[in-house]
Amino acid sequence: MAKILKDPGVGYKSNRNAQRVIVNGNSNVKHINRPRTIDDLYTYLINIPWLFFLTYVLIGYVLINTLFALIYYFIGPQHFQVSTGNNIEDLTHLFFFSAQTLTTVGYGAIAPSGILGGFVSSFEALLGLTSFSFITGLLYGRFSKPKAKIKFSDHLVVRDFEEHSALMFRVMNKRVNMMIEPELNAVINITEKDENGEFSRKFYELSLQRNKVMYLPTMWTLVHPIDEDSPLFSYTKEELKDLEVEIYILFQYHEEAFNQKLYQLHSYDFSQLKIDYKFGISYEFDEHGFTIVNHDKLNEIEKM
Amino acid sequence: MAKILKDPGVGYKSNRNAQRVIVNGNSNVKHINRPRTIDDLYTYLINIPWLFFLTYVLIGYVLINTLFALIYYFIGPQHFQVSTGNNIEDLTHLFFFSAQTLTTVGYGAIAPSGILGGFVSSFEALLGLTSFSFITGLLYGRFSKPKAKIKFSDHLVVRDFEEHSALMFRVMNKRVNMMIEPELNAVINITEKDENGEFSRKFYELSLQRNKVMYLPTMWTLVHPIDEDSPLFSYTKEELKDLEVEIYILFQYHEEAFNQKLYQLHSYDFSQLKIDYKFGISYEFDEHGFTIVNHDKLNEIEKM
Amino acid sequence: MAKILKDPGVGYKSNRNAQRVIVNGNSNVKHINRPRTIDDLYTYLINIPWLFFLTYVLIGYVLINTLFALIYYFIGPQHFQVSTGNNIEDLTHLFFFSAQTLTTVGYGAIAPSGILGGFVSSFEALLGLTSFSFITGLLYGRFSKPKAKIKFSDHLVVRDFEEHSALMFRVMNKRVNMMIEPELNAVINITEKDENGEFSRKFYELSLQRNKVMYLPTMWTLVHPIDEDSPLFSYTKEELKDLEVEIYILFQYHEEAFNQKLYQLHSYDFSQLKIDYKFGISYEFDEHGFTIVNHDKLNEIEKM
Amino acid sequence: MAKILKDPGVGYKSNRNAQRVIVNGNSNVKHINRPRTIDDLYTYLINIPWLFFLTYVLIGYVLINTLFALIYYFIGPQHFQVSTGNNIEDLTHLFFFSAQTLTTVGYGAIAPSGILGGFVSSFEALLGLTSFSFITGLLYGRFSKPKAKIKFSDHLVVRDFEEHSALMFRVMNKRVNMMIEPELNAVINITEKDENGEFSRKFYELSLQRNKVMYLPTMWTLVHPIDEDSPLFSYTKEELKDLEVEIYILFQYHEEAFNQKLYQLHSYDFSQLKIDYKFGISYEFDEHGFTIVNHDKLNEIEKM
């Protein structure tokens, strides 16, 4: 008999619409009353898409220069050798002066001659260098942050397997690197109406034929045999289709590209289940002896 | 019977006022005769608050520029095309020249014409770039340093649980990330007056119903059942209140934000104990199926 | 009897020319239909040889400056104080102006006087600083990326050993550091024609006399005893020579130079097998008591 | 009886003067015929003392500027607005021009006017920025490289302990941080003259009363009980003094300052052995309840 887990860490509450904390690898959790800190800013700037990041840099650059142009304007354009009599033109030149100071280009065609302008521009240059130090850190942080790029097959399949049947799904590394020491642990959660009409939610470990290998250059098909020890053993294939089931997965492997152990969360529910299907062959060999991994085949399933 | 630990690593000495090496997650230890190295400077600059760090940068900038302004002044203002006859004004302009050199802005309106001024400013520019390299490293170090942000509930509670009672406390991640493979190990230390009137201090491992889970999106309530195997089994609830007890905790989990395993220390004593209380529900579900974690609820306890 | 592995993670398909996924530590796998992302660019720039990297930087520098020189030329050379009447000369000077802007040198001998030139050069300076931030990150990433530098002996040897014989090979660290907690795991794959004339491929764990040590300053000879438990036990030395065998190795150790656990893959086949050879002595002691490791001796084998 | 280790990874060869691969935590190994790579340069620059590193930066700066000054001199001082007729003075000014270009200060008082000077200075500025990118990476690498700072007591002591006696030594963290999950593994090597007059060298694991703790704010005394299971059991205290013994230690712990697991090697021999001594108390409590760790006490031993 399958052993019920005491507390799998994802909660017991039975509410048919709200149990899944992971949907397609993304968190389904919202936080309220969470105090924010400056570290959140770093995490935010590290995780936003590149387009956003570069746009922020550009907007920040324009805003800071506009601000300093205004400050310099109030100090007086004549202190920067740019007094043309035309306010807009003066402001524009002071914007350029600010940009030349912030980036430390400092052509010198526009340069501070008075005390106040000298001070403000000295500190603008400091601000500029410190900001670019910060951007350097962010750029490095963005690039070097290890990201697990494990892709899970869209479907779960149930097919005949050895004496009984088996539940299968497939994972692959979207990078060209091998997965070193990949390991997959999963919990299966079955929600059923009990005799009182209340939903009862039970968690079990999902036993796999093999949940850890040495290394893997290609896809990996995970096999849960539906035998006497499986919590799914008592259901017919027909019943499985309508069963309310979630599978929570923690996948870990050593990623060569970053030389780090990476973790990836995923979840399935049984709306993704295909009965009597099998996965297609995911790799072949070419005439030169190379193993060819076709990334498009991850989701290929065939009716048995 | 609870097994006594030989050497838990926190010392045996019995002194009622001085045992706790961790108070609210902070070290209660002072070091004397510790040789300092330059690495301590890095660790210091990485760990001080942002306001301190930025103030140090600013002060350093002003000091270095003042120093170089003085050096340039002794070389002679006329060598930098800034001889106004007014000493203060000359020094101010040389301060600007220094700032323009240190930050490598180099407008050129003020520029060295003599040999000595040329040499000194050449090395000031080198100093400037090297300093900003250093600041870049510090900024990145500050941001990327993984910090465990696990919060422990203010109170321990003891409540009826299954056949006996249980000691409970709660942890949560202050980040939005899930805690991956969280694991908690704890040692409990009971100090009692023995028949000779001396304090005897005993350490035991604090067994938990479950001390490791796969991943956790919400809070985690740790449960120590006060059963036959617990060192607390022989005490009544009333006696527990007055018992001199410390609990030393090592919490570890994989933090997604930094992709690193983080550790956090914590300790409780029984002045934080609440008898016959239970923790409030820490999360709920909204109408869209999201799990809502309310960070304010961590410390919510209710009289049973 | 040797235990057959169910799924070693390197596939079952029998195809005599295409099984090896690792050849001399390099991947023998090609990927098709793999979606590329910007992260691949970082991984690419981190992994290319230094000469390529520096050439890319140089080419990028020339291209960007050429582009901006053209833009400035269309804005009009007269706006940059470089109108000589000679187009080529003007373009060359604008190339210099661009370089002075991109690197933020900004001598000022050439400087923008108009609005458009002011704007474009302001953003070129931003582009320049951001690019050098990026290069800083790449340089650090290139240097700090931990790379396992474990070298495997060219040959496997089989020699008499204790009561039976043994298969041996040797590893060493190409760095001066010791290997801390080195551990080697291996899978052996034997392909044989079965009675139907079809190739049957079987995998076994390769048991080693010792597969983990505390630390190792010198070379390490790995010993697989060919005893009753070995899948090679049923073959004579003559038969071994012609046997179709691959050995897949995962080597891991803690590298002091980077303070990280590193992994290295390797594979052997039996074309690298030498029967009745033994490895030469890999280290000696000098008169001052130092252990001398001779890196040239890794591959030294002698006829027994 | 103590179990002899098959292959402890430090070699069997018996040569009384040459066995120790670790002396006071430093490697006693020399490498010959080791191919060098550019990565060795990084490792070298990361590990040299600060004074060396900064001297290298300074020397490099002077050399590069001298080189470029010479190049500019051959191009012709008149192309940089610095033709004074005096060669030395011209070269000096061109040195300044080079420094202003390399650091991107670019005052502009000296600036290239010709084509060749323009090209060379454009690439010098590129070289400058790339070099400072490199220095930034090195500075960060130097600071952020985790270094284990575990100090071992100078002496081993043997003292009466429980029913028999025990061998003890002490470790502490030179940082203010606690050692989290410290673990110590050791191998003991006893060299004896056998009946043939040849040296026989035997290795055993050194069993410890406790070799792993949760965390440690203070010093840690490691205890090897010399009981029936100890390879030292058959020797009297007098014999121990003259015994040829080495102890190889691998110490690991999680260092909070860098959030990394660090390893440190150490070795003892019995010339460091003190019979019938004990270690002094290493910490005390002050009136405010703080634990005071006195770093000077690590080596304090007292005659029993």
Short mmCIF file of C-alpha atoms in Angstrom, two decimals, chain C residues 44-301:
data_model
loop_
_atom_site.label_atom_id
_atom_site.label_comp_id
_atom_site.label_asym_id
_atom_site.label_seq_id
_atom_site.Cartn_x
_atom_site.Cartn_y
_atom_site.Cartn_z
CA TYR C 44 29.48 31.51 -25.60
CA LEU C 45 31.59 34.58 -24.75
CA ILE C 46 32.71 32.97 -21.51
CA ASN C 47 33.86 29.78 -23.18
CA ILE C 48 35.65 30.92 -26.35
CA PRO C 49 39.46 31.13 -26.30
CA TRP C 50 41.09 34.38 -25.18
CA LEU C 51 42.32 35.24 -28.66
CA PHE C 52 38.78 35.05 -30.03
CA PHE C 53 37.41 37.07 -27.15
CA LEU C 54 39.93 39.89 -27.51
CA THR C 55 39.48 39.90 -31.29
CA TYR C 56 35.72 40.28 -30.81
CA VAL C 57 36.28 43.22 -28.47
CA LEU C 58 38.59 44.87 -31.02
CA ILE C 59 36.27 44.26 -33.97
CA GLY C 60 33.29 45.48 -31.97
CA TYR C 61 35.21 48.63 -31.05
CA VAL C 62 36.13 49.40 -34.67
CA LEU C 63 32.60 48.67 -35.92
CA ILE C 64 30.85 50.82 -33.33
CA ASN C 65 33.23 53.71 -33.92
CA THR C 66 32.84 53.40 -37.69
CA LEU C 67 29.08 53.45 -37.30
CA PHE C 68 29.13 56.53 -35.10
CA ALA C 69 31.67 58.24 -37.37
CA LEU C 70 29.18 57.83 -40.22
CA ILE C 71 26.33 59.17 -38.11
CA TYR C 72 28.43 62.17 -37.08
CA TYR C 73 29.43 62.65 -40.72
CA PHE C 74 25.77 62.85 -41.74
CA ILE C 75 25.09 65.29 -38.92
CA GLY C 76 27.89 67.39 -40.40
CA PRO C 77 31.61 67.54 -39.59
CA GLN C 78 31.35 71.29 -39.00
CA HIS C 79 29.34 70.55 -35.82
CA PHE C 80 32.37 68.82 -34.36
CA GLN C 81 35.03 71.42 -35.23
CA VAL C 82 36.57 69.01 -37.76
CA SER C 83 35.60 70.30 -41.17
CA THR C 84 38.71 70.05 -43.33
CA GLY C 85 36.94 69.82 -46.67
CA ASN C 86 38.47 66.36 -47.19
CA ASN C 87 35.77 63.69 -46.65
CA ILE C 88 38.15 60.88 -45.74
CA GLU C 89 40.01 63.07 -43.31
CA ASP C 90 36.76 64.29 -41.79
CA LEU C 91 35.52 60.73 -41.36
CA THR C 92 38.80 59.71 -39.78
CA HIS C 93 38.59 62.56 -37.30
CA LEU C 94 34.99 61.69 -36.54
CA PHE C 95 36.12 58.10 -35.96
CA PHE C 96 38.58 59.47 -33.41
CA PHE C 97 35.87 61.62 -31.89
CA SER C 98 33.67 58.55 -31.60
CA ALA C 99 36.49 56.57 -29.96
CA GLN C 100 37.14 59.44 -27.55
CA THR C 101 33.44 59.49 -26.68
CA LEU C 102 32.94 55.73 -26.41
CA THR C 103 35.94 55.36 -24.12
CA THR C 104 35.02 58.64 -22.34
CA VAL C 105 38.52 60.02 -22.97
CA GLY C 106 36.95 63.19 -24.38
CA TYR C 107 40.05 65.30 -25.07
CA GLY C 108 37.79 68.06 -26.31
CA ALA C 109 39.94 69.04 -29.28
CA ILE C 110 37.06 67.58 -31.22
CA ALA C 111 33.77 68.27 -29.43
CA PRO C 112 30.11 68.52 -30.41
CA SER C 113 28.79 72.06 -30.78
CA GLY C 114 25.31 71.44 -32.23
CA ILE C 115 22.20 69.92 -30.68
CA LEU C 116 22.08 66.68 -32.69
CA GLY C 117 25.79 65.95 -32.22
CA GLY C 118 25.37 66.68 -28.53
CA PHE C 119 22.55 64.18 -28.21
CA VAL C 120 24.14 61.40 -30.21
CA SER C 121 27.47 61.74 -28.39
CA SER C 122 25.67 61.76 -25.00
CA PHE C 123 24.20 58.38 -25.82
CA GLU C 124 27.38 57.06 -27.33
CA ALA C 125 29.11 57.76 -24.02
CA LEU C 126 26.32 55.86 -22.23
CA LEU C 127 26.71 53.01 -24.69
CA GLY C 128 30.45 53.04 -24.10
CA LEU C 129 30.23 52.82 -20.34
CA THR C 130 27.56 50.15 -20.48
CA SER C 131 29.66 48.12 -22.93
CA PHE C 132 32.69 48.30 -20.71
CA SER C 133 30.53 47.31 -17.75
CA PHE C 134 29.57 44.30 -19.82
CA ILE C 135 33.20 43.56 -20.71
CA THR C 136 34.15 43.84 -17.04
CA GLY C 137 31.52 41.24 -16.22
CA LEU C 138 32.68 38.97 -19.04
CA LEU C 139 36.34 39.24 -18.04
CA TYR C 140 35.51 38.40 -14.47
CA GLY C 141 33.20 35.61 -15.60
CA ARG C 142 35.92 34.18 -17.85
CA PHE C 143 38.53 34.19 -15.14
CA SER C 144 36.45 33.10 -12.23
CA LYS C 145 34.57 30.31 -14.00
CA PRO C 146 35.71 27.15 -12.32
CA LYS C 147 37.08 24.66 -14.76
CA ALA C 148 37.91 21.12 -13.76
CA LYS C 149 41.40 20.37 -14.99
CA ILE C 150 41.55 16.68 -14.32
CA LYS C 151 43.61 14.74 -16.79
CA PHE C 152 43.00 11.05 -17.39
CA SER C 153 45.73 8.65 -18.47
CA ASP C 154 45.65 7.86 -22.17
CA HIS C 155 45.48 4.14 -21.52
CA LEU C 156 43.63 1.63 -19.46
CA VAL C 157 45.80 -1.25 -18.33
CA VAL C 158 44.89 -4.78 -17.30
CA ARG C 159 47.45 -6.52 -15.13
CA ASP C 160 47.63 -9.32 -12.62
CA PHE C 161 46.48 -8.10 -9.27
CA GLU C 162 46.14 -10.00 -6.04
CA GLU C 163 44.45 -13.32 -6.85
CA HIS C 164 42.98 -12.30 -10.18
CA SER C 165 43.65 -9.32 -12.40
CA ALA C 166 42.55 -5.70 -12.39
CA LEU C 167 41.66 -2.90 -14.77
CA MET C 168 43.40 0.35 -13.92
CA PHE C 169 43.58 3.93 -15.08
CA ARG C 170 45.02 7.07 -13.61
CA VAL C 171 43.89 10.67 -12.99
CA MET C 172 45.69 13.80 -11.88
CA ASN C 173 44.97 17.47 -11.27
CA LYS C 174 46.67 19.71 -13.81
CA ARG C 175 46.63 22.46 -11.22
CA VAL C 176 49.10 22.64 -8.36
CA ASN C 177 46.27 22.27 -5.87
CA MET C 178 45.45 19.05 -4.15
CA MET C 179 42.24 17.33 -5.11
CA ILE C 180 40.09 17.48 -2.00
CA GLU C 181 37.60 14.66 -1.49
CA PRO C 182 37.96 13.29 -5.02
CA GLU C 183 35.29 10.77 -5.97
CA LEU C 184 34.96 8.75 -9.14
CA ASN C 185 31.89 6.92 -10.35
CA ALA C 186 31.84 4.88 -13.52
CA VAL C 187 29.53 2.82 -15.64
CA ILE C 188 30.80 0.10 -17.96
CA ASN C 189 28.95 -0.78 -21.12
CA ILE C 190 29.59 -4.06 -22.93
CA THR C 191 28.15 -4.61 -26.40
CA GLU C 192 27.96 -8.16 -27.67
CA LYS C 193 26.39 -9.91 -30.59
CA ASP C 194 23.72 -12.22 -29.24
CA GLU C 195 22.60 -15.53 -30.73
CA ASN C 196 20.27 -13.70 -33.18
CA GLY C 197 23.17 -11.69 -34.56
CA GLU C 198 21.77 -8.55 -32.94
CA PHE C 199 23.86 -6.29 -30.79
CA SER C 200 22.93 -6.37 -27.15
CA ARG C 201 24.21 -3.58 -24.96
CA LYS C 202 24.50 -4.01 -21.21
CA PHE C 203 25.43 -1.50 -18.54
CA TYR C 204 27.02 -2.21 -15.16
CA GLU C 205 28.39 -0.07 -12.42
CA LEU C 206 32.17 -0.26 -12.45
CA SER C 207 33.12 -1.17 -8.90
CA LEU C 208 36.41 0.26 -7.71
CA GLN C 209 38.64 -0.83 -4.88
CA ARG C 210 38.39 2.68 -3.55
CA ASN C 211 36.36 5.39 -5.27
CA LYS C 212 36.74 8.24 -2.78
CA VAL C 213 39.66 9.55 -0.75
CA MET C 214 40.21 12.44 1.65
CA TYR C 215 42.68 14.40 -0.42
CA LEU C 216 45.31 13.69 -3.00
CA PRO C 217 48.45 15.67 -3.73
CA THR C 218 49.60 13.38 -6.53
CA MET C 219 48.13 11.09 -9.17
CA TRP C 220 45.41 8.63 -8.34
CA THR C 221 45.33 5.13 -9.75
CA LEU C 222 41.82 3.72 -9.89
CA VAL C 223 41.60 -0.05 -9.57
CA HIS C 224 38.71 -2.21 -10.76
CA PRO C 225 39.42 -5.78 -9.57
CA ILE C 226 38.36 -8.30 -12.23
CA ASP C 227 36.98 -10.77 -9.75
CA GLU C 228 33.76 -12.77 -9.55
CA ASP C 229 31.72 -9.59 -9.21
CA SER C 230 33.15 -7.95 -12.30
CA PRO C 231 31.27 -8.07 -15.63
CA LEU C 232 34.70 -8.65 -17.23
CA PHE C 233 35.41 -11.79 -15.19
CA SER C 234 34.18 -14.24 -17.84
CA TYR C 235 36.62 -13.01 -20.50
CA THR C 236 40.22 -14.01 -21.04
CA LYS C 237 42.81 -11.31 -21.52
CA GLU C 238 42.79 -12.12 -25.25
CA GLU C 239 39.02 -11.73 -25.43
CA LEU C 240 39.15 -8.44 -23.56
CA LYS C 241 41.24 -6.87 -26.31
CA ASP C 242 38.51 -7.39 -28.89
CA LEU C 243 35.58 -6.68 -26.61
CA GLU C 244 33.40 -3.70 -27.47
CA VAL C 245 33.45 -1.78 -24.22
CA GLU C 246 32.92 1.80 -23.16
CA ILE C 247 33.51 3.20 -19.73
CA TYR C 248 31.65 6.38 -18.74
CA ILE C 249 33.18 8.29 -15.88
CA LEU C 250 31.97 11.07 -13.65
CA PHE C 251 34.77 12.53 -11.57
CA GLN C 252 34.12 15.07 -8.85
CA TYR C 253 36.37 16.84 -6.39
CA HIS C 254 36.62 20.05 -4.44
CA GLU C 255 38.95 22.46 -6.22
CA GLU C 256 40.82 24.70 -3.82
CA ALA C 257 41.66 27.30 -6.48
CA PHE C 258 37.98 28.21 -6.89
CA ASN C 259 36.63 26.73 -3.66
CA GLN C 260 34.02 24.81 -5.58
CA LYS C 261 33.03 21.28 -6.25
CA LEU C 262 33.92 20.51 -9.84
CA TYR C 263 32.77 17.72 -12.09
CA GLN C 264 34.50 16.23 -15.07
CA LEU C 265 33.20 13.69 -17.54
CA HIS C 266 35.40 11.22 -19.34
CA SER C 267 35.06 8.04 -21.30
CA TYR C 268 37.33 5.23 -22.36
CA ASP C 269 36.90 2.48 -24.87
CA PHE C 270 38.93 -0.70 -25.10
CA SER C 271 40.98 0.51 -28.05
CA GLN C 272 42.81 2.31 -25.23
CA LEU C 273 43.41 -0.97 -23.37
CA LYS C 274 46.92 -2.31 -22.75
CA ILE C 275 47.19 -5.88 -21.49
CA ASP C 276 49.93 -6.77 -18.99
CA TYR C 277 51.17 -3.24 -18.59
CA LYS C 278 51.52 -1.28 -15.39
CA PHE C 279 51.72 2.43 -14.68
CA GLY C 280 55.10 3.98 -13.85
CA ILE C 281 55.77 5.62 -10.50
CA SER C 282 54.33 9.10 -10.67
CA TYR C 283 56.12 10.91 -7.88
CA GLU C 284 59.33 10.88 -5.95
CA PHE C 285 60.93 12.74 -3.05
CA ASP C 286 63.78 15.23 -3.33
CA GLU C 287 66.59 15.72 -0.84
CA HIS C 288 64.66 18.48 1.00
CA GLY C 289 61.72 16.24 1.79
CA PHE C 290 59.45 17.65 -0.90
CA THR C 291 57.17 15.38 -2.88
CA ILE C 292 57.85 15.89 -6.59
CA VAL C 293 54.96 15.29 -8.94
CA ASN C 294 56.08 14.86 -12.53
CA HIS C 295 53.14 15.72 -14.79
CA ASP C 296 54.78 13.97 -17.73
CA LYS C 297 54.58 10.61 -15.99
CA LEU C 298 50.80 10.36 -16.03
CA ASN C 299 50.85 8.29 -19.20
CA GLU C 300 53.97 6.28 -18.51
CA ILE C 301 53.26 2.57 -18.72
#
